Short mmCIF file of C-alpha atoms and ligand atoms in Angstrom, two decimals:
data_model
loop_
_atom_site.label_atom_id
_atom_site.label_comp_id
_atom_site.label_asym_id
_atom_site.label_seq_id
_atom_site.Cartn_x
_atom_site.Cartn_y
_atom_site.Cartn_z
CA MET A 1 2.04 -18.00 31.57
CA THR A 2 -0.40 -15.32 32.66
CA ALA A 3 -2.74 -14.04 29.98
CA THR A 4 -1.23 -10.64 29.27
CA ALA A 5 -3.15 -8.19 27.09
CA PRO A 6 -1.13 -8.86 23.91
CA ASN A 7 -1.74 -12.61 24.18
CA VAL A 8 -5.47 -12.11 24.53
CA ALA A 9 -5.31 -10.06 21.34
CA ALA A 10 -3.25 -12.75 19.62
CA GLU A 11 -5.77 -15.45 20.48
CA HIS A 12 -8.65 -13.27 19.33
CA TRP A 13 -7.03 -12.68 15.94
CA GLN A 14 -6.01 -16.30 15.58
CA ALA A 15 -9.54 -17.51 16.19
CA LEU A 16 -10.95 -15.16 13.55
CA ASP A 17 -8.19 -16.03 11.12
CA ARG A 18 -8.76 -19.76 11.57
CA ARG A 19 -12.48 -19.31 10.92
CA HIS A 20 -12.36 -17.03 7.87
CA HIS A 21 -8.99 -16.80 6.18
CA LEU A 22 -7.55 -19.23 3.63
CA HIS A 23 -3.80 -18.62 3.32
CA PRO A 24 -1.53 -18.90 0.27
CA PHE A 25 0.94 -21.82 0.09
CA THR A 26 -0.36 -23.17 3.39
CA ASP A 27 -1.61 -26.50 4.70
CA ALA A 28 -4.75 -25.05 6.28
CA ALA A 29 -5.32 -27.91 8.72
CA ALA A 30 -1.76 -27.69 10.03
CA LEU A 31 -2.01 -23.91 10.38
CA ASN A 32 -5.35 -24.09 12.16
CA ALA A 33 -3.94 -26.55 14.67
CA ARG A 34 -1.18 -24.12 15.48
CA GLY A 35 -2.59 -20.62 14.85
CA SER A 36 -1.23 -17.86 12.64
CA ARG A 37 1.57 -15.61 13.81
CA MET A 38 -0.11 -12.22 13.73
CA ILE A 39 2.30 -9.47 12.71
CA THR A 40 1.00 -6.15 13.97
CA HIS A 41 3.60 -3.51 13.12
CA ALA A 42 7.11 -2.98 11.87
CA GLU A 43 9.92 -0.44 11.84
CA GLY A 44 13.27 -0.52 10.05
CA VAL A 45 14.30 -4.19 9.84
CA TYR A 46 12.09 -5.31 12.75
CA LEU A 47 8.62 -6.82 12.98
CA TRP A 48 6.45 -7.13 16.07
CA ASP A 49 3.88 -9.89 16.57
CA ALA A 50 0.65 -9.78 18.56
CA GLU A 51 2.42 -11.37 21.51
CA GLY A 52 4.70 -8.34 21.66
CA ARG A 53 7.75 -10.23 20.37
CA ARG A 54 10.30 -8.34 18.23
CA LEU A 55 11.66 -10.23 15.21
CA LEU A 56 14.55 -9.29 12.93
CA ASP A 57 13.05 -9.67 9.46
CA ALA A 58 15.86 -11.37 7.55
CA MET A 59 13.48 -12.00 4.63
CA ALA A 60 12.43 -8.36 4.01
CA GLY A 61 8.81 -9.56 4.10
CA LEU A 62 8.78 -11.88 1.10
CA TRP A 63 12.04 -10.68 -0.51
CA CYS A 64 10.55 -7.25 -1.09
CA VAL A 65 10.80 -4.60 1.66
CA ASN A 66 14.12 -3.33 0.31
CA VAL A 67 13.99 0.13 1.96
CA GLY A 68 12.81 -1.28 5.28
CA TYR A 69 9.60 -0.58 7.17
CA GLY A 70 8.18 2.74 8.29
CA ARG A 71 9.50 5.04 5.54
CA ARG A 72 7.56 8.31 5.82
CA GLU A 73 8.40 9.27 2.22
CA LEU A 74 6.36 6.34 0.92
CA VAL A 75 3.46 6.92 3.29
CA GLU A 76 3.32 10.56 2.22
CA ALA A 77 3.49 9.69 -1.48
CA ALA A 78 0.52 7.33 -1.03
CA THR A 79 -1.50 9.82 0.98
CA ALA A 80 -0.91 12.68 -1.42
CA GLN A 81 -1.87 10.54 -4.41
CA LEU A 82 -4.96 9.14 -2.69
CA GLU A 83 -6.15 12.68 -2.15
CA LYS A 84 -5.40 13.87 -5.66
CA LEU A 85 -6.44 10.92 -7.85
CA PRO A 86 -7.01 7.61 -6.05
CA TYR A 87 -7.79 5.73 -9.22
CA TYR A 88 -7.94 6.09 -12.92
CA ASN A 89 -7.18 3.56 -15.62
CA THR A 90 -4.53 3.54 -18.29
CA PHE A 91 -6.77 1.97 -20.97
CA PHE A 92 -8.62 3.84 -23.74
CA GLN A 93 -6.06 6.51 -24.61
CA CYS A 94 -5.63 7.66 -20.99
CA SER A 95 -2.73 8.00 -18.62
CA HIS A 96 -1.99 9.98 -15.47
CA PRO A 97 1.15 11.64 -14.10
CA PRO A 98 2.15 8.90 -11.61
CA ALA A 99 2.18 6.11 -14.24
CA THR A 100 3.93 8.25 -16.83
CA GLU A 101 6.49 9.54 -14.32
CA LEU A 102 7.27 6.07 -13.03
CA ALA A 103 7.72 4.74 -16.58
CA ALA A 104 10.20 7.54 -17.31
CA LEU A 105 12.00 7.05 -14.00
CA LEU A 106 12.40 3.33 -14.65
CA ALA A 107 13.93 4.11 -18.05
CA GLU A 108 16.69 5.99 -16.17
CA ILE A 109 17.69 3.04 -13.98
CA THR A 110 17.04 -0.01 -16.16
CA PRO A 111 19.79 -1.35 -18.47
CA ALA A 112 20.57 0.71 -21.58
CA GLY A 113 18.06 0.35 -24.41
CA MET A 114 15.20 -0.74 -22.12
CA ASP A 115 13.07 2.38 -22.01
CA HIS A 116 9.54 0.97 -22.04
CA VAL A 117 7.40 -0.65 -19.36
CA PHE A 118 4.02 -2.42 -19.20
CA PHE A 119 2.51 -2.24 -15.70
CA THR A 120 0.92 -5.11 -13.76
CA ASN A 121 -0.01 -5.64 -10.11
CA SER A 122 2.38 -8.46 -9.29
CA GLY A 123 5.27 -10.56 -10.48
CA SER A 124 2.91 -13.36 -11.49
CA GLU A 125 0.97 -11.04 -13.75
CA ALA A 126 4.25 -9.74 -15.12
CA ASN A 127 5.22 -13.27 -16.16
CA ASP A 128 1.78 -13.94 -17.65
CA THR A 129 2.32 -10.73 -19.61
CA VAL A 130 5.70 -12.05 -20.77
CA ILE A 131 4.10 -15.16 -22.26
CA ARG A 132 1.54 -13.19 -24.21
CA MET A 133 3.91 -10.37 -25.17
CA ALA A 134 6.70 -12.66 -26.40
CA ARG A 135 4.31 -14.66 -28.56
CA HIS A 136 2.59 -11.53 -29.82
CA TYR A 137 5.97 -9.97 -30.65
CA TRP A 138 6.98 -12.89 -32.87
CA ALA A 139 3.56 -12.97 -34.52
CA ALA A 140 3.90 -9.25 -35.26
CA ARG A 141 7.24 -10.00 -36.90
CA GLY A 142 5.49 -12.51 -39.14
CA ARG A 143 6.74 -15.53 -37.23
CA PRO A 144 3.63 -16.87 -35.45
CA ASP A 145 5.23 -20.31 -35.07
CA LYS A 146 7.73 -19.01 -32.52
CA GLN A 147 5.51 -19.86 -29.53
CA VAL A 148 7.40 -22.05 -27.06
CA LEU A 149 8.87 -20.57 -23.89
CA ILE A 150 11.67 -22.46 -22.18
CA SER A 151 12.29 -22.09 -18.44
CA ARG A 152 13.90 -24.18 -15.72
CA ARG A 153 13.03 -26.77 -13.14
CA ASN A 154 12.94 -25.40 -9.59
CA ALA A 155 12.39 -21.88 -10.94
CA TYR A 156 9.69 -19.66 -9.44
CA HIS A 157 7.85 -17.24 -11.69
CA GLY A 158 4.56 -16.82 -9.84
CA SER A 159 1.31 -18.53 -9.04
CA THR A 160 -1.09 -17.61 -11.83
CA MET A 161 -1.66 -20.23 -14.53
CA GLY A 162 1.07 -18.72 -16.71
CA GLY A 163 3.50 -17.87 -13.93
CA ALA A 164 3.20 -21.28 -12.31
CA SER A 165 3.60 -22.97 -15.70
CA LEU A 166 6.79 -21.04 -16.38
CA GLY A 167 7.94 -21.96 -12.90
CA GLY A 168 9.43 -25.37 -12.44
CA MET A 169 7.92 -26.40 -9.13
CA ALA A 170 6.56 -29.95 -9.40
CA PRO A 171 4.08 -29.65 -6.48
CA MET A 172 2.56 -26.57 -8.15
CA HIS A 173 2.22 -28.34 -11.51
CA ALA A 174 0.49 -31.23 -9.76
CA GLN A 175 -2.43 -28.95 -8.79
CA GLY A 176 -4.67 -27.46 -11.46
CA GLY A 177 -3.46 -29.19 -14.60
CA LEU A 178 -0.19 -27.36 -15.25
CA PRO A 179 1.89 -26.49 -17.12
CA ILE A 180 -0.17 -24.86 -19.87
CA ALA A 181 0.74 -25.77 -23.44
CA GLY A 182 3.91 -24.46 -25.03
CA ILE A 183 6.13 -24.28 -21.94
CA GLU A 184 9.24 -26.46 -21.73
CA HIS A 185 11.60 -26.93 -18.79
CA ILE A 186 15.32 -27.64 -18.66
CA ASP A 187 17.50 -28.43 -15.63
CA GLU A 188 18.60 -25.69 -13.24
CA PRO A 189 22.28 -24.73 -12.75
CA ASN A 190 22.28 -26.17 -9.22
CA TRP A 191 25.75 -27.61 -8.75
CA PHE A 192 25.16 -28.77 -5.17
CA ALA A 193 22.09 -30.82 -6.20
CA SER A 194 23.95 -32.37 -9.15
CA ASP A 195 26.09 -35.51 -8.99
CA ARG A 196 29.09 -33.10 -8.81
CA ARG A 197 31.11 -35.10 -11.33
CA LEU A 198 31.90 -31.86 -13.18
CA ASP A 199 33.57 -28.93 -11.47
CA ARG A 200 31.33 -25.90 -10.90
CA GLU A 201 32.31 -23.95 -14.00
CA ALA A 202 32.17 -26.93 -16.37
CA PHE A 203 28.77 -27.75 -14.87
CA GLY A 204 27.62 -24.16 -15.55
CA VAL A 205 28.51 -24.49 -19.23
CA GLU A 206 26.85 -27.90 -19.40
CA MET A 207 23.60 -26.55 -17.93
CA ALA A 208 23.61 -23.66 -20.41
CA ARG A 209 24.21 -26.09 -23.27
CA ALA A 210 21.06 -27.91 -22.13
CA LEU A 211 19.22 -24.84 -23.39
CA GLU A 212 21.04 -25.01 -26.69
CA ARG A 213 20.17 -28.68 -27.10
CA ARG A 214 16.50 -28.09 -26.25
CA ILE A 215 16.19 -25.17 -28.69
CA ASP A 216 17.79 -27.24 -31.42
CA ALA A 217 15.52 -30.21 -30.67
CA LEU A 218 12.42 -28.01 -30.86
CA GLY A 219 13.77 -25.96 -33.77
CA ALA A 220 14.64 -22.32 -33.05
CA GLU A 221 11.82 -21.39 -35.42
CA HIS A 222 9.40 -22.64 -32.75
CA VAL A 223 11.00 -21.03 -29.68
CA ALA A 224 9.94 -17.56 -28.55
CA ALA A 225 11.93 -17.02 -25.37
CA PHE A 226 14.03 -18.34 -22.52
CA VAL A 227 12.93 -17.20 -19.05
CA ALA A 228 15.10 -17.32 -15.92
CA GLU A 229 15.88 -15.61 -12.63
CA PRO A 230 19.46 -14.27 -12.36
CA VAL A 231 19.69 -16.13 -9.03
CA GLN A 232 16.84 -18.51 -8.17
CA GLY A 233 15.20 -17.12 -5.04
CA ALA A 234 12.29 -19.28 -3.91
CA GLY A 235 14.16 -22.30 -5.29
CA GLY A 236 16.66 -21.88 -2.45
CA VAL A 237 19.05 -19.05 -3.43
CA ILE A 238 20.69 -21.04 -6.21
CA VAL A 239 23.65 -18.97 -7.44
CA PRO A 240 24.66 -20.13 -10.93
CA PRO A 241 28.33 -20.80 -11.74
CA ASP A 242 30.03 -17.77 -13.32
CA SER A 243 30.23 -19.64 -16.62
CA TYR A 244 26.44 -19.98 -16.91
CA TRP A 245 25.04 -16.59 -17.88
CA PRO A 246 27.54 -15.60 -20.61
CA GLU A 247 26.83 -18.91 -22.32
CA ILE A 248 23.05 -18.44 -22.03
CA GLN A 249 23.33 -14.94 -23.47
CA ARG A 250 25.35 -16.28 -26.42
CA ILE A 251 22.88 -19.08 -27.12
CA CYS A 252 19.84 -16.79 -27.06
CA ARG A 253 21.53 -14.28 -29.37
CA GLU A 254 22.78 -16.84 -31.86
CA ARG A 255 19.41 -18.56 -32.10
CA ASP A 256 17.27 -15.42 -32.11
CA ILE A 257 15.45 -16.27 -28.88
CA LEU A 258 14.21 -13.52 -26.56
CA LEU A 259 16.06 -13.48 -23.25
CA VAL A 260 13.64 -12.85 -20.37
CA VAL A 261 15.38 -12.12 -17.08
CA ASP A 262 12.94 -12.34 -14.17
CA GLU A 263 14.09 -9.53 -11.87
CA VAL A 264 11.22 -9.84 -9.38
CA ILE A 265 13.63 -10.74 -6.56
CA CYS A 266 17.02 -9.68 -7.95
CA GLY A 267 15.88 -6.24 -9.12
CA PHE A 268 16.06 -3.02 -7.11
CA GLY A 269 19.34 -3.58 -5.35
CA ARG A 270 19.16 -7.15 -4.12
CA LEU A 271 22.48 -8.09 -5.78
CA GLY A 272 24.13 -4.73 -5.02
CA GLN A 273 23.27 -3.33 -8.48
CA TRP A 274 19.97 -1.93 -9.66
CA PHE A 275 19.25 -5.20 -11.48
CA GLY A 276 20.57 -8.74 -11.50
CA SER A 277 21.12 -8.16 -15.22
CA ASP A 278 23.61 -5.40 -14.32
CA TYR A 279 25.38 -7.74 -11.93
CA TYR A 280 25.77 -10.48 -14.54
CA GLY A 281 26.27 -8.12 -17.52
CA LEU A 282 23.13 -9.33 -19.31
CA GLU A 283 21.18 -7.66 -22.09
CA PRO A 284 17.64 -8.91 -21.56
CA ASP A 285 14.82 -8.35 -24.02
CA LEU A 286 12.12 -8.44 -21.32
CA MET A 287 12.45 -8.01 -17.56
CA PRO A 288 9.54 -8.84 -15.26
CA ILE A 289 9.75 -6.70 -12.10
CA ALA A 290 7.71 -6.40 -8.87
CA LYS A 291 8.52 -6.69 -5.12
CA GLY A 292 11.38 -4.16 -4.61
CA LEU A 293 9.80 -1.84 -7.21
CA SER A 294 7.62 -0.50 -4.39
CA SER A 295 9.50 -2.21 -1.53
CA GLY A 296 6.19 -4.03 -1.00
CA TYR A 297 4.41 -0.85 0.17
CA GLN A 298 1.95 -1.22 -2.72
CA PRO A 299 1.17 -4.16 -5.01
CA ILE A 300 2.76 -3.33 -8.33
CA GLY A 301 4.80 -5.10 -11.00
CA GLY A 302 5.63 -4.69 -14.63
CA VAL A 303 7.52 -5.89 -17.66
CA VAL A 304 10.43 -3.73 -18.80
CA VAL A 305 10.73 -4.00 -22.58
CA ARG A 306 13.80 -3.53 -24.79
CA ASP A 307 13.28 -0.73 -27.30
CA THR A 308 13.81 -3.00 -30.30
CA VAL A 309 10.98 -5.22 -29.03
CA ALA A 310 8.79 -2.26 -28.14
CA ASP A 311 9.31 -0.82 -31.63
CA VAL A 312 7.90 -3.98 -33.20
CA LEU A 313 4.94 -3.98 -30.80
CA VAL A 314 4.25 -0.32 -31.55
CA ASP A 315 4.80 -0.40 -35.31
CA ALA A 316 3.39 -3.81 -36.21
CA GLY A 317 1.57 -5.18 -33.15
CA GLY A 318 -1.76 -3.42 -33.43
CA GLU A 319 -3.86 -3.66 -30.28
CA PHE A 320 -2.23 -5.75 -27.53
CA CYS A 321 -5.36 -7.34 -26.02
CA HIS A 322 -4.01 -7.57 -22.50
CA GLY A 323 -4.12 -5.51 -19.29
CA PHE A 324 -5.54 -5.15 -15.82
CA THR A 325 -7.96 -2.73 -14.18
CA TYR A 326 -5.10 -1.67 -11.96
CA SER A 327 -2.29 -1.60 -14.58
CA GLY A 328 -0.35 1.51 -13.60
CA HIS A 329 -2.50 2.18 -10.53
CA PRO A 330 -1.81 5.82 -9.56
CA VAL A 331 -1.22 5.19 -5.85
CA ALA A 332 1.00 2.18 -6.51
CA CYS A 333 2.95 4.13 -9.15
CA ALA A 334 3.38 7.16 -6.87
CA VAL A 335 4.70 4.95 -4.08
CA ALA A 336 6.99 3.02 -6.44
CA ALA A 337 8.41 6.28 -7.80
CA ALA A 338 9.02 7.57 -4.27
CA ASN A 339 10.68 4.25 -3.43
CA VAL A 340 12.99 4.35 -6.47
CA ARG A 341 13.92 7.98 -5.77
CA LEU A 342 14.61 7.15 -2.14
CA MET A 343 16.92 4.28 -3.15
CA ARG A 344 18.66 6.54 -5.64
CA ASP A 345 18.97 9.63 -3.42
CA GLU A 346 20.10 7.71 -0.33
CA GLY A 347 22.63 5.74 -2.37
CA LEU A 348 21.19 2.47 -1.08
CA ILE A 349 22.41 0.45 -4.05
CA ALA A 350 26.04 1.59 -3.74
CA ARG A 351 25.86 1.06 0.03
CA ALA A 352 24.55 -2.46 -0.53
CA ARG A 353 27.32 -3.19 -3.05
CA ASP A 354 30.25 -1.66 -1.14
CA GLU A 355 29.39 -2.23 2.48
CA ILE A 356 26.41 -4.41 3.32
CA ALA A 357 26.71 -7.23 0.78
CA PRO A 358 30.42 -7.86 1.46
CA HIS A 359 29.73 -7.92 5.20
CA LEU A 360 26.73 -10.24 4.87
CA GLN A 361 28.64 -12.59 2.56
CA ARG A 362 31.64 -12.70 4.89
CA ARG A 363 29.61 -13.31 8.04
CA TRP A 364 27.02 -15.66 6.46
CA ARG A 365 29.76 -17.85 5.00
CA GLU A 366 31.18 -18.40 8.49
CA LEU A 367 28.14 -20.60 9.08
CA GLY A 368 29.56 -22.98 6.49
CA SER A 369 31.93 -24.37 9.13
CA HIS A 370 29.05 -25.44 11.40
CA PRO A 371 28.66 -29.24 11.69
CA LEU A 372 25.07 -28.96 10.39
CA ALA A 373 26.07 -27.06 7.23
CA ALA A 374 26.47 -28.86 3.89
CA GLU A 375 26.85 -25.88 1.54
CA VAL A 376 26.84 -22.15 2.11
CA ARG A 377 26.09 -19.82 -0.80
CA GLY A 378 25.00 -16.31 -1.59
CA VAL A 379 25.52 -13.15 -3.55
CA GLY A 380 24.64 -9.54 -2.78
CA LEU A 381 22.02 -9.47 -0.05
CA LEU A 382 20.98 -13.09 -0.60
CA GLY A 383 22.23 -15.97 1.50
CA GLY A 384 21.52 -19.70 1.46
CA LEU A 385 22.64 -22.45 3.80
CA GLU A 386 22.08 -26.05 2.78
CA LEU A 387 21.69 -28.16 5.90
CA ASP A 388 23.33 -31.55 6.09
CA ARG A 389 20.51 -34.10 5.97
CA GLU A 390 23.00 -36.86 6.69
CA ALA A 391 23.23 -35.45 10.20
CA ALA A 392 19.52 -36.14 10.66
CA GLN A 393 19.60 -39.81 9.60
CA GLY A 394 18.01 -42.04 12.19
CA THR A 395 16.31 -39.12 13.99
CA HIS A 396 12.80 -37.63 13.88
CA TYR A 397 14.14 -35.12 11.37
CA GLU A 398 15.35 -37.40 8.58
CA ARG A 399 12.37 -36.67 6.28
CA ALA A 400 13.26 -34.20 3.48
CA GLY A 401 12.53 -30.66 4.62
CA ALA A 402 12.17 -31.52 8.31
CA LEU A 403 15.54 -30.12 9.30
CA GLY A 404 14.85 -26.91 7.39
CA THR A 405 11.47 -26.53 9.05
CA LEU A 406 12.99 -27.19 12.48
CA CYS A 407 15.60 -24.46 11.97
CA ARG A 408 13.07 -22.01 10.57
CA ASP A 409 10.84 -22.49 13.63
CA LEU A 410 13.78 -22.26 16.03
CA ALA A 411 14.80 -19.02 14.30
CA VAL A 412 11.56 -17.36 15.36
CA GLU A 413 12.19 -18.46 18.94
CA HIS A 414 15.58 -16.78 18.57
CA GLY A 415 14.00 -13.56 17.32
CA VAL A 416 14.69 -13.78 13.60
CA VAL A 417 12.57 -14.58 10.54
CA MET A 418 14.31 -16.75 7.95
CA ARG A 419 12.75 -18.85 5.22
CA SER A 420 13.37 -22.56 4.73
CA VAL A 421 13.36 -24.10 1.26
CA GLY A 422 13.49 -27.85 1.68
CA ASP A 423 16.53 -28.30 3.91
CA ALA A 424 18.08 -24.95 3.10
CA LEU A 425 17.80 -21.78 5.16
CA VAL A 426 17.67 -18.59 3.13
CA VAL A 427 17.94 -14.90 3.99
CA SER A 428 17.18 -11.76 2.00
CA PRO A 429 17.27 -8.83 4.45
CA PRO A 430 16.19 -5.25 3.76
CA LEU A 431 18.92 -3.21 2.03
CA VAL A 432 18.89 -0.79 4.97
CA ILE A 433 20.15 -3.43 7.40
CA THR A 434 23.33 -2.34 9.24
CA CYS A 435 26.52 -4.34 9.70
CA ALA A 436 25.77 -4.63 13.43
CA GLN A 437 22.31 -6.03 12.61
CA ILE A 438 23.92 -8.53 10.22
CA ASP A 439 26.23 -9.62 13.04
CA ASP A 440 23.19 -10.10 15.25
CA LEU A 441 21.43 -12.05 12.48
CA VAL A 442 24.37 -14.42 11.98
CA ASP A 443 24.85 -14.88 15.75
CA ARG A 444 21.20 -15.86 16.07
CA ALA A 445 21.45 -18.18 13.06
CA ARG A 446 24.39 -19.90 14.72
CA MET A 447 22.41 -20.36 17.94
CA VAL A 448 19.63 -21.89 15.84
CA LEU A 449 22.07 -24.36 14.27
CA ASP A 450 23.54 -25.23 17.68
CA GLU A 451 20.11 -25.87 19.11
CA ALA A 452 19.05 -27.92 16.09
CA ALA A 453 22.23 -30.00 16.42
CA SER A 454 21.50 -30.70 20.07
CA ARG A 455 17.91 -31.69 19.19
CA LEU A 456 19.35 -34.20 16.71
CA THR A 457 21.61 -35.81 19.28
CA GLY A 458 18.78 -35.76 21.80
CA SER A 459 16.21 -37.40 19.54
N1 LIG B 501 9.10 -14.12 -10.13
C1 LIG B 501 9.94 -14.38 -9.11
C2 LIG B 501 11.41 -14.58 -9.40
C3 LIG B 501 9.46 -14.43 -7.81
O1 LIG B 501 10.28 -14.69 -6.79
C4 LIG B 501 7.25 -13.99 -8.69
C5 LIG B 501 7.81 -13.94 -9.95
C6 LIG B 501 5.78 -13.77 -8.54
O2 LIG B 501 5.54 -12.54 -7.94
P1 LIG B 501 4.14 -12.28 -7.17
O3 LIG B 501 4.21 -10.80 -6.89
O4 LIG B 501 3.05 -12.61 -8.09
O5 LIG B 501 4.14 -13.14 -5.94
C7 LIG B 501 8.08 -14.22 -7.58
C8 LIG B 501 7.48 -14.28 -6.22
C9 LIG B 501 8.72 -17.66 -1.25
C10 LIG B 501 7.91 -16.79 -2.14
O6 LIG B 501 8.12 -18.36 -0.43
C11 LIG B 501 8.48 -16.20 -3.25
C12 LIG B 501 7.69 -15.42 -4.08
C13 LIG B 501 6.35 -15.23 -3.79
C14 LIG B 501 5.80 -15.82 -2.66
C15 LIG B 501 6.57 -16.62 -1.84
O7 LIG B 501 9.93 -17.67 -1.34
N2 LIG B 501 8.25 -14.90 -5.22
#
């Protein structure tokens, strides 16, 4: 291949990146041997890399660019706010219009009775805030022994010490001495990964009852909260059986445990409703949010707080000794508010629910008939495809995760970015994707599976 101008640029960036940049969740030696894919610009649902290749971004960045790339409204909101007030804090009896306006706007779209928000810069910080806020809430109610938070194996709640502890990812716990004290994990409602002796719905009830049993073993007087994603995202798009959430809600209510619904991925339209809690009919006490809050245009997160909880914090909590320099950052808040208004005014949520999600679910599920597919799943604008590891037995790809990695890499060669989680392929496209673009996405995914299948027979 002749060294065209874009490739020279790619190599230049890769060399600098290799020399100076340590990446998150990355085996640095493996990356350095290969070189980073440099993404240079984006528009709509497409990315371009430094080699000039166009990629359909079926992951919306990292599950976050819900309104798609290149939205002028968000650029203008950032620019205007940078000119007016680029920074001020929200400590020490101060606020500023962007933080206050965003808090009020969120109260309009969050579930009824959840009219307060605490701002953070990320989903991880939101979950760290949950740990401290839930414990502080119970202490303020005169019950300082209610300290334990229960979450689930194979959950993802972030990468800070608290977030990673709440998460249930064994490789993360193995690094850095996690989990921190007072966090307990129960099994996830992952029917496919179970022994499948129970049918899906009976399994859902059984997994919810695992929470009940754990609370009773610990004593409800020691348990502060249960924390879970409506649908596990980074865990592989694990959609719980329909029986699961109603049972969880009942158990938390009956035992006086705060229900924390982590909306970092499912919030802001991902399931075709504003929040995953709306989709499943949940009444959370706390909701960590991030990602789609600003569609990734600015780093911002928060914890949405039920009024009954906020009332206790306000009336009996005294000073909550917690916060970040950039809690409620004015530029991030201005962009998030513009993003929420844009979703509302363009009817993106209703469009996702009525048109895009049904089309994605119909087309994505067609992949379930491919010989390499073991289970196909999804809801809203989330799709997962469990690859059949049996098909890789006796080949170079029999190691756990190898088939997923192969398909993920082939996807890029076929012009589409998907994520692999173990041996599952997952997608989470921008809400603005069209039906024709979904068709293109599924056609490319099928080509990837065909090519992977021929690699298996050839190896
Ligand atoms: N909760 C959930 C449910 C998440 O998915 C976080 C909290 C943490 O958010 P921050 O903003 O601190 O990253 C997340 C983040 C992946 C991947 O590879 C997923 C996330 C982050 C990075 C990578 O799927 N989710």
